[in-house]
Short mmCIF file of C-alpha atoms and ligand atoms in Angstrom, two decimals:
data_model
loop_
_atom_site.label_atom_id
_atom_site.label_comp_id
_atom_site.label_asym_id
_atom_site.label_seq_id
_atom_site.Cartn_x
_atom_site.Cartn_y
_atom_site.Cartn_z
CA UNK U 14 2.92 2.51 -38.30
CA UNK U 15 1.17 -0.86 -38.66
CA UNK U 16 1.91 -3.70 -36.30
CA UNK U 17 1.58 -7.37 -36.86
CA UNK U 18 1.77 -10.28 -34.51
CA UNK U 19 5.47 -10.94 -35.13
CA UNK U 20 6.25 -7.80 -33.13
CA UNK U 21 3.85 -8.68 -30.37
CA UNK U 22 5.14 -9.64 -26.99
CA UNK U 23 2.61 -10.25 -24.29
CA UNK U 24 0.93 -7.21 -22.72
CA UNK U 25 1.96 -8.43 -19.31
CA UNK U 26 5.67 -8.48 -20.37
CA UNK U 27 5.50 -4.77 -21.18
CA UNK U 28 3.60 -4.10 -17.95
CA UNK U 29 6.46 -5.72 -16.04
CA UNK U 30 9.09 -3.83 -18.01
CA UNK U 31 7.47 -0.47 -17.32
CA UNK U 32 6.83 -1.35 -13.68
CA UNK U 33 10.51 -2.11 -13.31
CA UNK U 34 11.44 1.36 -14.61
CA UNK U 35 8.84 3.00 -12.45
CA UNK U 36 10.23 1.28 -9.37
CA UNK U 37 13.60 2.90 -10.17
CA UNK U 38 11.78 6.22 -10.68
CA UNK U 39 10.08 5.85 -7.29
CA UNK U 40 13.38 4.99 -5.58
CA UNK U 41 15.02 8.15 -6.92
CA UNK U 42 12.05 10.56 -6.54
CA UNK U 43 10.51 9.19 -3.37
CA UNK U 44 7.07 8.93 -4.92
CA UNK U 45 5.49 6.79 -7.59
CA UNK U 46 5.04 8.30 -11.05
CA UNK U 47 1.52 9.71 -11.61
CA UNK U 48 -0.91 9.08 -14.45
CA UNK U 49 -3.83 11.19 -15.56
CA UNK U 50 -6.62 9.82 -17.81
CA UNK U 51 -9.11 12.15 -19.52
CA UNK U 52 -12.19 10.69 -21.22
CA UNK U 53 -14.49 12.04 -23.94
CA UNK U 54 -17.52 10.39 -25.41
CA UNK U 55 -19.70 7.35 -24.86
CA UNK U 56 -19.96 4.56 -22.29
CA UNK U 57 -17.65 2.40 -24.44
CA UNK U 58 -14.98 5.02 -24.01
CA UNK U 59 -15.64 5.17 -20.27
CA UNK U 60 -15.17 1.39 -20.19
CA UNK U 61 -12.00 1.72 -22.25
CA UNK U 62 -10.65 4.40 -19.89
CA UNK U 63 -11.20 2.05 -16.96
CA UNK U 64 -8.81 -0.30 -18.74
CA UNK U 65 -6.37 2.46 -19.47
CA UNK U 66 -6.38 3.33 -15.76
CA UNK U 67 -6.10 -0.37 -14.86
CA UNK U 68 -3.02 -0.87 -17.14
CA UNK U 69 -1.52 2.38 -15.78
CA UNK U 70 -1.90 1.18 -12.22
CA UNK U 71 -0.39 -2.24 -13.10
CA UNK U 72 2.61 -0.45 -14.64
CA UNK U 73 3.21 1.23 -11.28
CA UNK U 74 1.56 4.60 -11.92
CA UNK U 75 -0.57 6.18 -9.27
CA UNK U 76 -3.71 7.84 -10.69
CA UNK U 77 -4.11 11.56 -10.19
CA UNK U 78 -6.78 14.10 -11.07
CA UNK U 79 -4.26 16.69 -12.13
CA UNK U 80 -2.59 16.76 -15.54
CA UNK U 81 -0.04 19.35 -14.34
CA UNK U 82 1.66 17.00 -11.91
CA UNK U 83 1.37 13.79 -13.88
CA UNK U 84 4.12 11.77 -15.60
CA UNK U 85 1.76 10.06 -18.05
CA UNK U 86 -1.24 11.79 -19.64
CA UNK U 87 -3.67 9.67 -21.71
CA UNK U 88 -6.51 11.36 -23.58
CA UNK U 89 -9.28 9.01 -24.67
CA UNK U 90 -10.97 10.81 -27.56
CA UNK U 91 -14.39 10.59 -29.33
CA UNK U 92 -15.04 11.19 -32.98
CA UNK U 93 -18.79 10.73 -33.24
CA UNK U 94 -19.48 14.44 -33.72
CA UNK U 95 -17.30 17.34 -34.75
CA UNK U 96 -17.72 19.12 -31.45
CA UNK U 97 -16.24 16.25 -29.50
CA UNK U 98 -13.16 16.19 -31.69
CA UNK U 99 -12.66 20.00 -31.50
CA UNK U 100 -12.90 19.87 -27.74
CA UNK U 101 -10.39 17.09 -27.45
CA UNK U 102 -7.91 18.91 -29.82
CA UNK U 103 -8.26 22.09 -27.82
CA UNK U 104 -7.45 20.32 -24.56
CA UNK U 105 -4.56 18.38 -26.11
CA UNK U 106 -3.30 21.85 -27.19
CA UNK U 107 -3.26 22.95 -23.51
CA UNK U 108 -1.01 20.05 -22.56
CA UNK U 109 1.83 21.69 -24.54
CA UNK U 110 2.57 23.77 -21.35
CA UNK U 111 2.82 20.64 -19.27
CA UNK U 112 5.37 19.21 -21.72
CA UNK U 113 7.29 22.49 -21.79
CA UNK U 114 7.44 22.65 -18.02
CA UNK U 115 8.32 18.97 -17.57
CA UNK U 116 9.71 17.45 -20.81
CA UNK U 117 9.82 13.95 -19.23
CA UNK U 118 6.02 13.68 -19.20
CA UNK U 119 4.58 11.20 -21.71
CA UNK U 120 1.44 12.29 -23.61
CA UNK U 121 -0.64 9.62 -25.41
CA UNK U 122 -3.85 10.11 -27.38
CA UNK U 123 -6.16 7.17 -27.96
CA UNK U 124 -9.83 6.58 -28.80
CA UNK U 125 -11.81 6.97 -31.97
CA UNK U 126 -10.19 10.18 -33.21
CA UNK U 127 -6.83 8.38 -33.56
CA UNK U 128 -8.12 5.78 -36.00
CA UNK U 129 -8.52 8.43 -38.70
CA UNK U 130 -5.52 9.20 -40.92
CA UNK U 131 -6.23 12.92 -41.20
CA UNK U 132 -6.31 13.28 -37.42
CA UNK U 133 -3.09 11.25 -37.06
CA UNK U 134 -1.46 13.59 -39.62
CA UNK U 135 -2.74 16.54 -37.67
CA UNK U 136 -1.43 15.23 -34.34
CA UNK U 137 1.90 14.27 -35.97
CA UNK U 138 2.43 17.67 -37.56
CA UNK U 139 0.79 20.18 -35.30
CA UNK U 140 1.10 18.56 -31.84
CA UNK U 141 4.78 17.55 -31.64
CA UNK U 142 4.53 17.03 -27.87
CA UNK U 143 2.14 14.08 -28.34
CA UNK U 144 4.36 10.99 -27.89
CA UNK U 145 2.05 8.29 -29.25
CA UNK U 146 -1.43 7.59 -30.50
CA UNK U 147 -3.27 4.25 -30.12
CA UNK U 148 -6.43 3.44 -32.03
CA UNK U 149 -9.27 1.71 -30.05
CA UNK U 150 -8.58 -1.83 -31.26
CA UNK U 151 -4.99 -1.55 -30.02
CA UNK U 152 -5.78 -0.27 -26.50
CA UNK U 153 -4.18 -3.29 -24.86
CA UNK U 154 -0.90 -2.20 -26.39
CA UNK U 155 -0.66 0.82 -24.10
CA UNK U 156 2.04 -0.80 -21.94
CA UNK U 157 4.12 -1.37 -25.10
CA UNK U 158 3.54 2.19 -26.34
CA UNK U 159 4.61 3.55 -22.96
CA UNK U 160 7.65 1.26 -22.80
CA UNK U 161 8.80 2.28 -26.24
CA UNK U 162 8.32 5.98 -25.53
CA UNK U 163 10.17 5.67 -22.16
CA UNK U 164 12.98 3.92 -24.03
CA UNK U 165 13.42 7.00 -26.26
CA UNK U 166 11.98 5.48 -29.41
CA UNK U 167 10.62 7.96 -31.86
CA UNK U 168 6.95 8.95 -31.81
CA UNK U 169 4.56 6.18 -32.85
CA UNK U 170 1.08 6.43 -34.39
CA UNK U 171 -0.36 3.02 -33.80
CA UNK U 172 -2.99 1.83 -36.32
CA UNK U 173 -3.96 -1.52 -37.85
CA UNK U 174 -5.87 -3.00 -34.98
CA UNK U 175 -6.01 -6.78 -34.61
CA UNK U 176 -9.47 -8.17 -34.93
CA UNK U 177 -8.93 -10.56 -32.11
CA UNK U 178 -10.17 -9.77 -28.57
CA UNK U 179 -7.67 -9.56 -25.79
CA UNK U 180 -9.08 -10.77 -22.48
CA UNK U 181 -7.74 -9.99 -19.00
CA UNK U 182 -6.66 -6.43 -19.60
CA UNK U 183 -6.36 -4.94 -16.12
CA UNK U 184 -9.28 -2.71 -15.12
CA UNK U 185 -9.74 -0.12 -12.52
CA UNK U 186 -13.48 0.49 -12.12
CA UNK U 187 -14.67 3.97 -11.16
CA UNK U 188 -17.64 2.70 -9.17
CA UNK U 189 -18.00 -0.02 -6.62
CA UNK U 190 -21.64 -0.72 -7.49
CA UNK U 191 -22.12 0.09 -11.20
CA UNK U 192 -19.99 -1.62 -13.86
CA UNK U 193 -19.62 -1.62 -17.66
CA UNK U 194 -19.00 -4.94 -19.34
CA UNK U 195 -18.15 -4.88 -23.04
CA UNK U 196 -19.64 -7.87 -24.73
CA UNK U 197 -18.60 -6.98 -28.28
CA UNK U 198 -16.57 -4.47 -30.14
CA UNK U 199 -16.94 -2.70 -33.50
CA UNK U 200 -19.97 -2.33 -35.79
CA UNK U 201 -20.99 -3.76 -39.17
CA UNK U 202 -23.89 -1.52 -39.84
CA UNK U 203 -22.46 1.47 -41.66
CA UNK U 204 -25.28 3.93 -40.96
CA UNK U 205 -24.48 6.53 -43.53
CA UNK U 206 -23.81 9.36 -41.00
CA UNK U 207 -21.72 7.34 -38.61
CA UNK U 208 -17.95 7.22 -38.08
CA UNK U 209 -18.00 4.31 -35.58
CA UNK U 210 -17.59 1.41 -38.13
CA UNK U 211 -14.71 3.26 -39.66
CA UNK U 212 -12.88 3.77 -36.38
CA UNK U 213 -13.79 0.75 -34.26
CA UNK U 214 -13.63 -1.90 -37.01
CA UNK U 215 -15.87 -4.89 -37.63
CA UNK U 216 -18.09 -6.58 -35.05
CA UNK U 217 -16.38 -9.12 -32.82
CA UNK U 218 -18.07 -10.73 -29.83
CA UNK U 219 -16.47 -12.04 -26.64
CA UNK U 220 -17.02 -15.65 -25.64
CA UNK U 221 -20.09 -15.96 -23.47
CA UNK U 222 -18.04 -17.87 -20.89
CA UNK U 223 -15.67 -14.90 -20.46
CA UNK U 224 -18.62 -12.55 -20.07
CA UNK U 225 -20.25 -14.87 -17.57
CA UNK U 226 -17.03 -15.06 -15.56
CA UNK U 227 -16.70 -11.30 -15.45
CA UNK U 228 -20.31 -10.63 -14.50
CA UNK U 229 -20.31 -13.32 -11.80
CA UNK U 230 -17.11 -11.87 -10.25
CA UNK U 231 -18.76 -8.40 -10.29
CA UNK U 232 -21.92 -9.65 -8.60
CA UNK U 233 -19.92 -11.55 -6.02
CA UNK U 234 -18.00 -8.42 -5.13
CA UNK U 235 -21.24 -6.45 -4.60
CA UNK U 236 -21.96 -4.77 -7.96
CA UNK U 237 -25.68 -4.03 -8.36
CA UNK U 238 -25.94 -2.53 -11.85
CA UNK U 239 -24.19 -4.16 -14.76
CA UNK U 240 -24.45 -2.64 -18.19
CA UNK U 241 -23.57 -4.90 -21.15
CA UNK U 242 -21.99 -2.71 -23.85
CA UNK U 243 -21.70 -2.98 -27.61
CA UNK U 244 -22.51 -0.74 -30.58
CA UNK U 245 -25.29 -3.20 -31.48
CA UNK U 246 -25.72 -5.73 -28.70
CA UNK U 247 -28.57 -7.46 -30.55
CA UNK U 248 -26.14 -8.78 -33.09
CA UNK U 249 -23.93 -10.31 -30.40
CA UNK U 250 -22.87 -13.70 -31.76
CA UNK U 251 -20.35 -16.10 -30.38
CA UNK U 252 -21.21 -19.53 -29.02
CA UNK U 253 -24.75 -18.13 -28.35
CA UNK U 254 -26.91 -15.20 -29.38
CA UNK U 255 -27.80 -12.14 -27.29
CA UNK U 256 -31.05 -13.58 -25.77
CA UNK U 257 -29.19 -16.71 -24.75
CA UNK U 258 -26.42 -14.63 -23.26
CA UNK U 259 -28.93 -12.63 -21.19
CA UNK U 260 -30.55 -15.85 -19.92
CA UNK U 261 -27.17 -17.26 -18.99
CA UNK U 262 -26.26 -14.12 -17.06
CA UNK U 263 -29.64 -14.09 -15.26
CA UNK U 264 -28.80 -17.52 -13.84
CA UNK U 265 -26.12 -15.86 -11.66
CA UNK U 266 -27.24 -15.72 -8.02
CA UNK U 267 -27.53 -12.33 -6.41
CA UNK U 268 -29.44 -9.12 -6.24
CA UNK U 269 -28.41 -7.22 -9.37
CA UNK U 270 -29.82 -5.71 -12.56
CA UNK U 271 -28.58 -6.19 -16.07
CA UNK U 272 -28.80 -3.29 -18.47
CA UNK U 273 -27.67 -3.32 -22.06
CA UNK U 274 -26.92 -0.81 -24.76
CA UNK U 275 -27.15 -0.07 -27.65
CA UNK U 276 -29.82 -1.96 -29.61
CA UNK U 277 -30.60 -1.66 -33.29
CA UNK U 278 -34.32 -1.81 -34.29
CA UNK U 279 -33.56 -4.04 -37.27
CA UNK U 280 -32.26 -6.72 -34.87
CA UNK U 281 -34.89 -7.00 -32.14
CA UNK U 282 -36.54 -10.42 -32.37
CA UNK U 283 -39.65 -11.28 -30.41
CA UNK U 284 -37.54 -13.77 -28.42
CA UNK U 285 -35.51 -10.89 -27.02
CA UNK U 286 -38.67 -9.07 -25.86
CA UNK U 287 -39.90 -12.24 -24.16
CA UNK U 288 -36.48 -12.86 -22.57
CA UNK U 289 -36.66 -9.41 -20.95
CA UNK U 290 -40.24 -10.02 -19.76
CA UNK U 291 -39.37 -13.44 -18.32
CA UNK U 292 -36.25 -12.33 -16.42
CA UNK U 293 -36.58 -9.84 -13.57
CA UNK U 294 -32.87 -9.39 -13.40
CA UNK U 295 -33.04 -7.54 -16.76
CA UNK U 296 -33.74 -3.86 -16.03
CA UNK U 297 -37.03 -2.59 -17.32
CA UNK U 298 -35.37 -0.14 -19.68
CA UNK U 299 -34.87 -0.29 -23.42
CA UNK U 300 -32.71 2.17 -25.26
CA UNK U 301 -33.71 1.84 -28.93
CA UNK U 302 -32.34 4.51 -31.23
CA UNK U 303 -34.89 5.57 -33.83
CA UNK U 304 -32.78 8.37 -35.46
CA UNK U 305 -35.60 9.77 -37.62
CA UNK U 306 -39.36 9.55 -38.05
CA UNK U 307 -39.21 9.70 -41.84
CA UNK U 308 -38.93 6.47 -43.81
CA UNK U 309 -37.19 8.30 -46.60
CA UNK U 310 -34.49 9.62 -44.25
CA UNK U 311 -34.17 6.25 -42.52
CA UNK U 312 -33.47 4.70 -45.91
CA UNK U 313 -30.88 7.42 -46.69
CA UNK U 314 -29.34 6.76 -43.27
CA UNK U 315 -29.06 3.08 -44.18
CA UNK U 316 -30.91 2.08 -41.06
CA UNK U 317 -32.73 -0.80 -42.72
CA UNK U 318 -36.12 -0.53 -40.88
CA UNK U 319 -39.22 1.59 -41.28
CA UNK U 320 -41.09 3.65 -38.73
CA UNK U 321 -43.87 1.07 -38.85
CA UNK U 322 -41.46 -1.70 -37.91
CA UNK U 323 -40.07 0.45 -35.08
CA UNK U 324 -43.54 1.11 -33.71
CA UNK U 325 -44.39 -2.60 -33.87
CA UNK U 326 -41.43 -3.33 -31.57
CA UNK U 327 -42.63 -0.68 -29.13
CA UNK U 328 -46.11 -2.18 -29.14
CA UNK U 329 -44.84 -5.66 -28.46
CA UNK U 330 -42.58 -4.40 -25.71
CA UNK U 331 -45.26 -2.42 -23.98
CA UNK U 332 -47.86 -5.20 -24.34
CA UNK U 333 -45.61 -7.44 -22.20
CA UNK U 334 -44.08 -4.72 -20.02
CA UNK U 335 -46.44 -1.74 -19.80
CA UNK U 336 -44.16 0.22 -17.47
CA UNK U 337 -40.88 -0.30 -19.28
CA UNK U 338 -38.85 2.90 -19.70
CA UNK U 339 -38.03 3.47 -23.37
CA UNK U 340 -35.41 5.97 -24.49
CA UNK U 341 -34.10 6.80 -27.97
CA UNK U 342 -31.62 8.80 -30.04
CA UNK U 343 -32.77 11.23 -32.70
CA UNK U 344 -30.63 13.06 -35.27
CA UNK U 345 -32.05 16.31 -36.68
CA UNK U 346 -30.84 17.91 -39.87
CA UNK U 347 -29.63 14.87 -41.72
CA UNK U 348 -28.84 15.88 -45.33
CA UNK U 349 -32.01 16.29 -47.38
CA UNK U 350 -34.31 16.35 -44.32
CA UNK U 351 -37.35 18.45 -45.42
CA UNK U 352 -39.86 20.17 -43.15
CA UNK U 353 -42.19 17.25 -43.93
CA UNK U 354 -39.53 14.70 -42.86
CA UNK U 355 -38.97 16.56 -39.66
CA UNK U 356 -42.77 16.77 -38.99
CA UNK U 357 -42.64 12.98 -39.32
CA UNK U 358 -40.10 12.84 -36.50
CA UNK U 359 -42.27 15.10 -34.31
CA UNK U 360 -45.26 12.96 -35.07
CA UNK U 361 -43.61 9.68 -34.07
CA UNK U 362 -42.25 11.40 -30.93
CA UNK U 363 -45.84 12.24 -30.00
CA UNK U 364 -46.99 8.69 -30.71
CA UNK U 365 -44.09 6.77 -29.17
CA UNK U 366 -44.05 8.72 -25.90
CA UNK U 367 -40.43 8.05 -25.00
CA UNK U 368 -39.41 8.63 -21.42
CA UNK U 369 -36.39 10.51 -22.71
CA UNK U 370 -34.59 11.15 -25.94
CA UNK U 371 -31.00 12.00 -26.69
CA UNK U 372 -31.18 14.43 -29.59
CA UNK U 373 -28.26 15.37 -31.75
CA UNK U 374 -27.72 17.83 -34.50
CA UNK U 375 -26.30 16.08 -37.57
CA UNK U 376 -22.55 16.50 -37.80
CA UNK U 377 -20.71 15.79 -41.04
CA UNK U 378 -18.13 12.99 -40.57
CA UNK U 379 -15.19 12.57 -42.90
CA UNK U 380 -15.35 9.57 -45.24
CA UNK U 381 -19.02 8.71 -44.39
CA UNK U 382 -21.54 8.51 -47.29
CA UNK U 383 -23.68 11.29 -45.73
CA UNK U 384 -20.74 13.71 -45.97
CA UNK U 385 -20.99 13.62 -49.72
CA UNK U 386 -24.80 13.88 -49.87
CA UNK U 387 -26.44 16.87 -51.40
CA UNK U 388 -28.77 19.22 -49.58
CA UNK U 389 -26.83 19.57 -46.36
CA UNK U 390 -29.08 21.47 -43.99
CA UNK U 391 -28.11 25.01 -42.93
CA UNK U 392 -27.07 25.37 -39.23
CA UNK U 393 -29.91 27.73 -38.47
CA UNK U 394 -32.49 25.26 -39.72
CA UNK U 395 -30.85 22.41 -37.77
CA UNK U 396 -30.84 24.45 -34.58
CA UNK U 397 -34.47 25.50 -34.90
CA UNK U 398 -35.50 21.84 -35.46
CA UNK U 399 -33.41 20.76 -32.51
CA UNK U 400 -35.17 23.35 -30.26
CA UNK U 401 -38.60 22.28 -31.40
CA UNK U 402 -37.79 18.62 -30.85
CA UNK U 403 -36.39 19.08 -27.40
CA UNK U 404 -39.33 21.33 -26.35
CA UNK U 405 -41.82 18.71 -27.45
CA UNK U 406 -39.96 15.85 -25.74
CA UNK U 407 -39.52 17.84 -22.51
CA UNK U 408 -43.25 18.16 -22.19
CA UNK U 409 -43.72 14.42 -22.91
CA UNK U 410 -40.91 13.52 -20.42
CA UNK U 411 -42.62 15.64 -17.80
CA UNK U 412 -46.00 14.08 -18.35
CA UNK U 413 -44.45 10.58 -18.21
CA UNK U 414 -42.61 11.39 -14.99
CA UNK U 415 -45.86 12.79 -13.51
CA UNK U 416 -47.30 9.32 -13.77
CA UNK U 417 -44.95 8.40 -10.93
CA UNK U 418 -46.40 10.99 -8.52
CA UNK U 419 -47.38 9.42 -5.21
CA UNK U 420 -45.81 6.14 -6.20
CA UNK U 421 -42.89 4.56 -4.37
CA UNK U 422 -39.88 3.72 -6.54
CA UNK U 423 -36.76 1.73 -5.71
CA UNK U 424 -33.59 3.56 -6.52
CA UNK U 425 -29.88 2.72 -6.48
CA UNK U 426 -28.25 5.54 -4.51
CA UNK U 427 -25.46 7.35 -6.33
CA UNK U 428 -24.45 9.80 -3.62
CA UNK U 429 -24.89 13.32 -2.32
CA UNK U 430 -26.12 15.97 -4.62
CA UNK U 431 -23.27 18.32 -5.70
CA UNK U 432 -24.95 21.51 -4.37
CA UNK U 433 -26.57 20.17 -1.22
CA UNK U 434 -25.05 17.43 0.97
CA UNK U 435 -28.47 16.76 2.63
CA UNK U 436 -29.94 15.82 -0.70
CA UNK U 437 -29.05 12.51 -2.28
CA UNK U 438 -29.45 11.35 -5.87
CA UNK U 439 -30.32 7.87 -7.03
CA UNK U 440 -31.56 6.19 -10.22
CA UNK U 441 -34.51 4.02 -10.91
CA UNK U 442 -34.12 0.78 -12.83
CA UNK U 443 -35.09 2.75 -15.94
CA UNK U 444 -32.31 5.30 -15.32
CA UNK U 445 -34.42 8.18 -14.04
CA UNK U 446 -32.78 10.48 -11.51
CA UNK U 447 -34.50 10.85 -8.12
CA UNK U 448 -33.51 13.42 -5.51
CA UNK U 449 -34.39 12.88 -1.86
CA UNK U 450 -33.39 14.05 1.58
CA UNK U 451 -31.57 11.62 3.90
CA UNK U 452 -29.20 11.93 6.80
CA UNK U 453 -26.71 9.37 5.69
CA UNK U 454 -26.94 6.75 3.02
CA UNK U 455 -24.11 5.12 1.16
CA UNK U 456 -23.71 5.01 -2.60
CA UNK U 457 -24.61 1.54 -3.85
CA UNK U 458 -27.46 1.12 -1.39
CA UNK U 459 -31.04 0.68 -2.52
CA UNK U 460 -33.65 3.11 -1.15
CA UNK U 461 -37.43 3.39 -1.59
CA UNK U 462 -38.61 6.89 -2.44
CA UNK U 463 -42.15 8.16 -2.57
CA UNK U 464 -42.30 10.64 -5.46
CA UNK U 465 -43.84 14.03 -4.67
CA UNK U 466 -42.56 16.19 -7.59
CA UNK U 467 -41.86 15.37 -11.20
CA UNK U 468 -40.00 17.40 -13.75
CA UNK U 469 -38.80 16.54 -17.27
CA UNK U 470 -35.30 15.53 -16.18
CA UNK U 471 -35.67 14.56 -12.53
CA UNK U 472 -37.98 13.22 -9.86
CA UNK U 473 -38.09 14.31 -6.26
CA UNK U 474 -39.41 12.45 -3.22
CA UNK U 475 -39.27 11.28 0.34
CA UNK U 476 -37.22 8.42 1.67
CA UNK U 477 -39.51 5.59 2.85
CA UNK U 478 -37.01 2.97 3.80
CA UNK U 479 -33.52 2.01 2.93
CA UNK U 480 -31.86 -1.31 2.44
CA UNK U 481 -28.15 -1.32 2.95
CA UNK U 482 -26.45 -3.85 0.80
CA UNK U 483 -22.84 -4.13 0.14
CA UNK U 484 -21.98 -2.92 3.62
CA UNK U 485 -22.30 -5.92 5.78
CA UNK U 486 -25.14 -4.39 7.83
CA UNK U 487 -28.33 -5.50 6.13
N1 5AD A 762 -24.10 13.42 -36.23
C1 5AD A 762 -24.97 13.51 -35.22
N2 5AD A 762 -25.28 12.51 -34.41
C2 5AD A 762 -24.63 11.34 -34.64
N3 5AD A 762 -24.77 10.11 -34.02
C3 5AD A 762 -23.93 9.27 -34.61
N4 5AD A 762 -23.30 9.92 -35.61
C4 5AD A 762 -23.73 11.18 -35.65
C5 5AD A 762 -23.46 12.24 -36.51
N5 5AD A 762 -22.63 12.18 -37.50
C6 5AD A 762 -25.66 9.92 -32.92
C7 5AD A 762 -26.67 8.81 -33.20
C8 5AD A 762 -26.20 7.70 -32.33
C9 5AD A 762 -25.64 8.42 -31.17
C10 5AD A 762 -24.73 7.64 -30.30
O1 5AD A 762 -24.95 9.50 -31.76
O2 5AD A 762 -27.95 9.20 -32.83
O3 5AD A 762 -27.29 6.78 -31.98
FE1 SF4 A 763 -23.03 3.96 -35.87
FE2 SF4 A 763 -25.21 2.71 -36.90
FE3 SF4 A 763 -23.10 1.27 -35.89
FE4 SF4 A 763 -24.74 2.67 -34.21
S1 SF4 A 763 -25.40 0.93 -35.56
S2 SF4 A 763 -22.48 2.57 -34.19
S3 SF4 A 763 -25.23 4.49 -35.41
S4 SF4 A 763 -23.06 2.67 -37.65
#
């Protein structure tokens, strides 16, 4: 079903209509209706889910952690790799029992999976208890989808996202000190392995004044870590470019750090590097996906840069900011990747000395150019390469972390460790996890920790001092 603007009534009208019904529900049941939101995938999806939860709350739903007791279930799916889709489908399958037990429950599926026709067909035909789907560009139409489903309209599979950006969608943030702020949506790059441009549409950037307003409000209410999100933030373009946006946001008063992700190596001008160096409010962390260490494979991936260009960015970055934390994404087993290509990746990993890498086994995505390429790599070869890559990087990560031994680092406290309430976890500006003992320290505070143990994935240390922000007791 495609929608055009003629059918569009304001999101807030539908919010009010559903809230009215939910008031009646509450009056008859003695409790508000409950909503459950389940999220798969990347930070963009987490940010989208905060908007789903915000819209649900505005419609009069109370959020719950239990699908079994809820009246509205929304599953926010990911399509970037096959595994994520299979997992989502398997969980959606389990919700059949909830619908059988309580036929009044509404089940909606949104996110990247629902922008693909073959998945819509699958949900339509094999998951009859799914009431609606909503592709990412139509997320703000959740209240309308819920209203129509509550009104007994037949199942709708919403595609045909408008390209325009809807501001002021209600948001319910998970954290009181860490926030996502989407600065743009979609992607124009069409890397040959990637589904994202096919499911999230073309690039569109928010006005810098809207972003400024959102970030300033967050800082004023005590947020300390703000991550600007986009598939390729470097190509942010509205009334200003990305470097200018960063500068504008750094002019906001307050003690906070700006993070951003993700960057594309073809779009990192020197001016961006100097903007980072000149503004202390920008976190000393750069996530710069490399994907492969072979120029032949990079060309086949349609990445439009060479390993030499990539290394030149790293050099410039480290010349100005020697301690900057650099992380990357690597795909192993792209079609046609030979042993020599893979050795090229290991070689650049040794030279680049990333603090951490996110490594992925290539996963065939429907309708992408790489799906049709010859020489798909056998699973056993992909797994073996993945193991070798992660073993190499683990030793480098550990060595890099060991450079912090006996140093004191500032961390933003995230909370008690799951297994031991005496141990707290926090993150450095570069995103490294630090564990330390403390009697009582609130999430969202800053603490200074002297590092006494360093592993590949975590640092350990002793609390030196703590500064309590956000709590009115500095
Ligand atoms: N297979 C494996 N990894 C992928 N990524 C994107 N598409 C695929 C795919 N088809 C990885 C890239 C990207 C990260 C978010 O996910 O490394 O940077
Ligand atoms: Fe996918 Fe490439 Fe766009 Fe990143 S830049 S979302 S990898 S197409």
